[in-house]
Coordinates of C-alpha atoms in Angstrom, one line a residue:
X1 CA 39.6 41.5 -69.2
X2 CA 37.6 38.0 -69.6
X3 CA 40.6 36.9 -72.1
X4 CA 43.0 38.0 -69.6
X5 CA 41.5 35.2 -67.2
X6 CA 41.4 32.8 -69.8
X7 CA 44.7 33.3 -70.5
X8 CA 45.8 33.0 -67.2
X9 CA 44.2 29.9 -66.3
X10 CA 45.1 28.7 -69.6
X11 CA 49.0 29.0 -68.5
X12 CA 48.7 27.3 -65.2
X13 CA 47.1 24.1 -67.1
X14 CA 50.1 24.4 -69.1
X15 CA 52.2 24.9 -66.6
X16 CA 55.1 22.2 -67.8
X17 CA 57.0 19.8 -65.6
X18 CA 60.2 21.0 -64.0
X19 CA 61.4 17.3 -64.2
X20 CA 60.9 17.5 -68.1
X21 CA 62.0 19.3 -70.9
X22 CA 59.9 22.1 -72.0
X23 CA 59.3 21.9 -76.2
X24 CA 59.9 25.8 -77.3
X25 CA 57.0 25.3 -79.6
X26 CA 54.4 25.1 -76.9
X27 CA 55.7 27.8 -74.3
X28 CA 54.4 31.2 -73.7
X29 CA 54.9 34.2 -71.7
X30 CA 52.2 35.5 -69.3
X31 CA 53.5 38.7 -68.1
X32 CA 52.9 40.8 -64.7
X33 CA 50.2 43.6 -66.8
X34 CA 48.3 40.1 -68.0
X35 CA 48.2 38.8 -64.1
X36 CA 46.9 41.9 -63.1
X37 CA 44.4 42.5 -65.2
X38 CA 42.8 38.8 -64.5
X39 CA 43.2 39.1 -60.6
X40 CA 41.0 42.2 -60.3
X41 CA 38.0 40.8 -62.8
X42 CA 38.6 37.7 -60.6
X43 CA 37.8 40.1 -57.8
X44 CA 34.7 41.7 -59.5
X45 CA 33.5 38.5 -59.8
X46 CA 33.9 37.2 -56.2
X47 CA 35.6 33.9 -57.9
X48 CA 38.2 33.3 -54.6
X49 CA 38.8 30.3 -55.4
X50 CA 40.6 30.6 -58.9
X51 CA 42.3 34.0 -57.7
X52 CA 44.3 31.6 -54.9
X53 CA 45.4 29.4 -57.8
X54 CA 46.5 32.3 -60.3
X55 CA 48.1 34.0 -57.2
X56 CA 49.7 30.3 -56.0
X57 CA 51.1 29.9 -59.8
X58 CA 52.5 33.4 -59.7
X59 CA 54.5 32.5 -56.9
X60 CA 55.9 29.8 -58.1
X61 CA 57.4 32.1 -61.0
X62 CA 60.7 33.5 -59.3
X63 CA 59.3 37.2 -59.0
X64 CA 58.5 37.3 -62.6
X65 CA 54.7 38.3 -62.7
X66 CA 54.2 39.1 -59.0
X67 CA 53.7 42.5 -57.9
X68 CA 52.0 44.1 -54.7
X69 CA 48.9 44.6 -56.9
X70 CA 48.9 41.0 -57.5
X71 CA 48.7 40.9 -53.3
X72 CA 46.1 43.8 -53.0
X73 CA 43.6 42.1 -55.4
X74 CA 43.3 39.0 -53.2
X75 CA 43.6 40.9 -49.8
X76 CA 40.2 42.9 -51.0
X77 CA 38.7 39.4 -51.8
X78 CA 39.6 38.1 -48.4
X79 CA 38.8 41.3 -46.9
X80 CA 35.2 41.6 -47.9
X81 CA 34.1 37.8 -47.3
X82 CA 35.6 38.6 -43.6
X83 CA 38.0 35.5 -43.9
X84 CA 40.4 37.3 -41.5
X85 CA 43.4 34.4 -40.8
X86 CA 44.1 34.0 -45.2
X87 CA 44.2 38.0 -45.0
X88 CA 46.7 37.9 -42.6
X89 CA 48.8 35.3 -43.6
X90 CA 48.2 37.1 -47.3
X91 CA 50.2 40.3 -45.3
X92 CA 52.9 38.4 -43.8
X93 CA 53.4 36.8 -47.1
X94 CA 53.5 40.3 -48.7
X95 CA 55.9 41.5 -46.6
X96 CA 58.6 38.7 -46.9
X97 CA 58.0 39.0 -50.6
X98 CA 59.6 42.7 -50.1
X99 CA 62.3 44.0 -52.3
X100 CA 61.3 41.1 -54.6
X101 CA 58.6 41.0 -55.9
X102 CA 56.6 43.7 -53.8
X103 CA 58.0 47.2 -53.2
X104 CA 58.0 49.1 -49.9
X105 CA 55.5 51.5 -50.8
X106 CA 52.8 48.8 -51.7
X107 CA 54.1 46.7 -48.6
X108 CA 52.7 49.9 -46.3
X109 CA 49.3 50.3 -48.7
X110 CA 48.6 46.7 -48.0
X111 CA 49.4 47.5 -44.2
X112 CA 46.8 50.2 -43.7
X113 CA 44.5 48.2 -45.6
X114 CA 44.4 45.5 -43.2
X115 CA 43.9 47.5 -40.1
X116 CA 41.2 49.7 -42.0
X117 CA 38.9 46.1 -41.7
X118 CA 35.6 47.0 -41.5
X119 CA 34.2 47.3 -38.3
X120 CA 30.6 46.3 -39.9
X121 CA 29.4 43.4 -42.0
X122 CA 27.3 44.0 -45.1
X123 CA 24.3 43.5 -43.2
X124 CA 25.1 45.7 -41.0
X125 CA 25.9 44.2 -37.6
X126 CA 28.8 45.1 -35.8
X127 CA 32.1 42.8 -35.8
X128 CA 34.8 42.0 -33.9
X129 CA 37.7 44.4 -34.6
X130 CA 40.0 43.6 -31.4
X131 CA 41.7 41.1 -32.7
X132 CA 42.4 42.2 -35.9
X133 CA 44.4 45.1 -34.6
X134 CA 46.4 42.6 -32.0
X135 CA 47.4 40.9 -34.7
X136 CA 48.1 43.3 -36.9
X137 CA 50.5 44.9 -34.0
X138 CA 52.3 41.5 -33.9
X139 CA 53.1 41.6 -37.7
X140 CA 54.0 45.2 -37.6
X141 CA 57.0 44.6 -35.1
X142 CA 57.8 41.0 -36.8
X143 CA 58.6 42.9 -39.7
X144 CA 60.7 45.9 -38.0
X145 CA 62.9 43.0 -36.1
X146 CA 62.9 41.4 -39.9
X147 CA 64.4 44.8 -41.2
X148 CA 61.4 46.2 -43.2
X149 CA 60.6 49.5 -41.2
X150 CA 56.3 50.9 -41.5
X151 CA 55.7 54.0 -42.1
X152 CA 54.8 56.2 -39.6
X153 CA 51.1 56.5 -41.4
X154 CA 51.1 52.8 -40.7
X155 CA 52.0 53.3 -37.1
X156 CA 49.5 56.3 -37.1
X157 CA 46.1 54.6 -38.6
X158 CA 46.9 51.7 -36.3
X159 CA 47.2 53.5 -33.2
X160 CA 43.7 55.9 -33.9
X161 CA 41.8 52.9 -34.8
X162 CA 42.7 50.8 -31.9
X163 CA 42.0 53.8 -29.8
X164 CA 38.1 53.8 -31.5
X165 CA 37.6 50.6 -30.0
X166 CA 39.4 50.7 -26.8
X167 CA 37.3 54.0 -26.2
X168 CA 34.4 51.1 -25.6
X169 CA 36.0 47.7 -25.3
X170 CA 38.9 49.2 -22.9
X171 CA 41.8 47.2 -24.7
X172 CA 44.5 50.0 -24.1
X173 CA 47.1 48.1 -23.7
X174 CA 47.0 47.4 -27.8
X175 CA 47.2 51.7 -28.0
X176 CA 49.9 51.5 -25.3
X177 CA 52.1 48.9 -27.4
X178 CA 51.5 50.4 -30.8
X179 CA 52.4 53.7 -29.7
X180 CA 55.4 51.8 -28.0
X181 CA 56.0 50.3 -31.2
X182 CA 56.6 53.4 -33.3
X183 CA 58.4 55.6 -30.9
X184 CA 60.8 53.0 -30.6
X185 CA 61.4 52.5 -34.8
X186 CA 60.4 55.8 -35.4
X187 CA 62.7 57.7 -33.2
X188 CA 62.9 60.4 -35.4
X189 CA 58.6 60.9 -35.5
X190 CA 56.6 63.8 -34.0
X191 CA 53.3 62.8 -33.0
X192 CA 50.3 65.1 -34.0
X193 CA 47.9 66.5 -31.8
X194 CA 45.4 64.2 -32.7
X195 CA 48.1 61.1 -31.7
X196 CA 49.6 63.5 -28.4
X197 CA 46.2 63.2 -26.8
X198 CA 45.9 59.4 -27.8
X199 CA 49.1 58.8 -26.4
X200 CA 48.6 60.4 -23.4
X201 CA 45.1 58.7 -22.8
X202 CA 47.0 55.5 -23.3
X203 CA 49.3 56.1 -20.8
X204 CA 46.5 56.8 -18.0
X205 CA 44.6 54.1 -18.9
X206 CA 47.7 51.8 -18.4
X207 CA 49.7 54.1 -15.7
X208 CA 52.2 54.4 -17.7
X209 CA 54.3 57.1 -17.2
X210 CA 57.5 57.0 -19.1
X211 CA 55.0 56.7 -22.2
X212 CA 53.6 60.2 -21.5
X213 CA 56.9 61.5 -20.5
X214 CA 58.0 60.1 -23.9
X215 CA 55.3 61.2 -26.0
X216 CA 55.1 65.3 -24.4
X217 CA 59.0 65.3 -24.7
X218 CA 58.3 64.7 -28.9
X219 CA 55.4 67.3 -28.8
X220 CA 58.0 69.5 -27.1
X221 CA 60.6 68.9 -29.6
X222 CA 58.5 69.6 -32.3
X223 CA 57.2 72.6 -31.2
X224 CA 60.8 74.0 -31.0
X225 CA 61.7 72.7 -34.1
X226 CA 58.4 74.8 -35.6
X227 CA 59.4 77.6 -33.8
X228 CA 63.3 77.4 -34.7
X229 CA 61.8 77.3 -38.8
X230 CA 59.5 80.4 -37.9
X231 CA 63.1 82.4 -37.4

């Protein structure tokens, strides 16, 4: 592992000029495996800042050593120092890197990662989580209207958390848009019971009434659908 770091940091010293002609003799190839190896012991060892320089370098290398892992190392980084807006951005960056150099199902891992923040620090005092799930609903639907669709565990973990805290901080309008948000690109989804009852306390809390219709007519649909399998 430590001469998977060396090497890394090693290559972006060496990183050669685009305006100049490379001598065969002193290039090199770092691969993906090597990249990943050196951004999790960069993790273990808390060292941000040179993980943000091997991850910068990797994206400067057309895809080549890039990979969601790559992504999820430095998320965890950002994620347990708290250092919400480079987490964020770190998401939004993960997405557009989608069909490139990050695949669909580590584009959703990294999603549910985010909105699983934890709701304490390490000392034990409680943080914040209200705005983390806001703007997690705001990259969710940036990235339907850009074509990448969220799974409907996605949709699911973020519409159970943001119910925890609106259960005390009364911000139902965030459960009342993220269940919004999935039955419209999830047309084709059947809520649980667990979501049904979620749903339906969002809509009270927000009179909303076409939400509950929406939501009972699924659980109705999917009932029949059980039954019509049963035969």
């Amino acid at each position: 592992p430590s001469n998977a770091i060396d090497l890394c940091m090693t290559m972006m010293e060496r990183e050669p000029d685009p305006n100049q002609e490379s001598k065969k003799e002193d290039s090199f190839v770092l691969n993906g495996p090597v990249v990943e190896v050196a951004m999790r012991c960069l993790g273990e060892q808390n060292r941000i800042e040179d993980a943000e320089k091997l991850f910068q370098w990797a994206m400067r290398q057309n895809n080549s050593v890039l990979n969601t892992s790559v992504f999820c190392s430095l998320f965890e980084m950002y994620k347990r120092d708290n250092r919400r807006s480079e987490a964020l951005d770190l998401v939004k960056q993960c997405i557009q890197a989608e069909n490139g150099s990050c695949d669909s199902a580590g584009v959703n891992l990294l999603l549910v990662r985010a909105i699983d923040w934890p709701r304490r620090s390490r000392d034990g005092k409680m943080r914040e989580t209200v705005s983390i799930y806001r703007s997690m609903l705001k990259v969710i639907l940036a990235s339907c209207e850009d074509g990448f669709e969220p799974t409907f565990k996605v949709w699911q973990r973020l519409i159970i958390a943001s119910s925890q805290v609106a259960r005390t901080e009364a911000t139902w309008d965030i459960v009342r848009k993220s269940c919004l948000g999935m039955l419209k690109h999830l047309p084709s989804s059947f809520p649980d019971s667990r979501l049904l009852k979620i749903g339906l306390d969002a809509a009270e809390k927000t009179e909303d009434v076409d939400l509950a219709a929406e939501f009972l007519s699924r659980a109705w649909n999917k009932q029949q659908h059980m039954d019509e399998q049963r035969l």
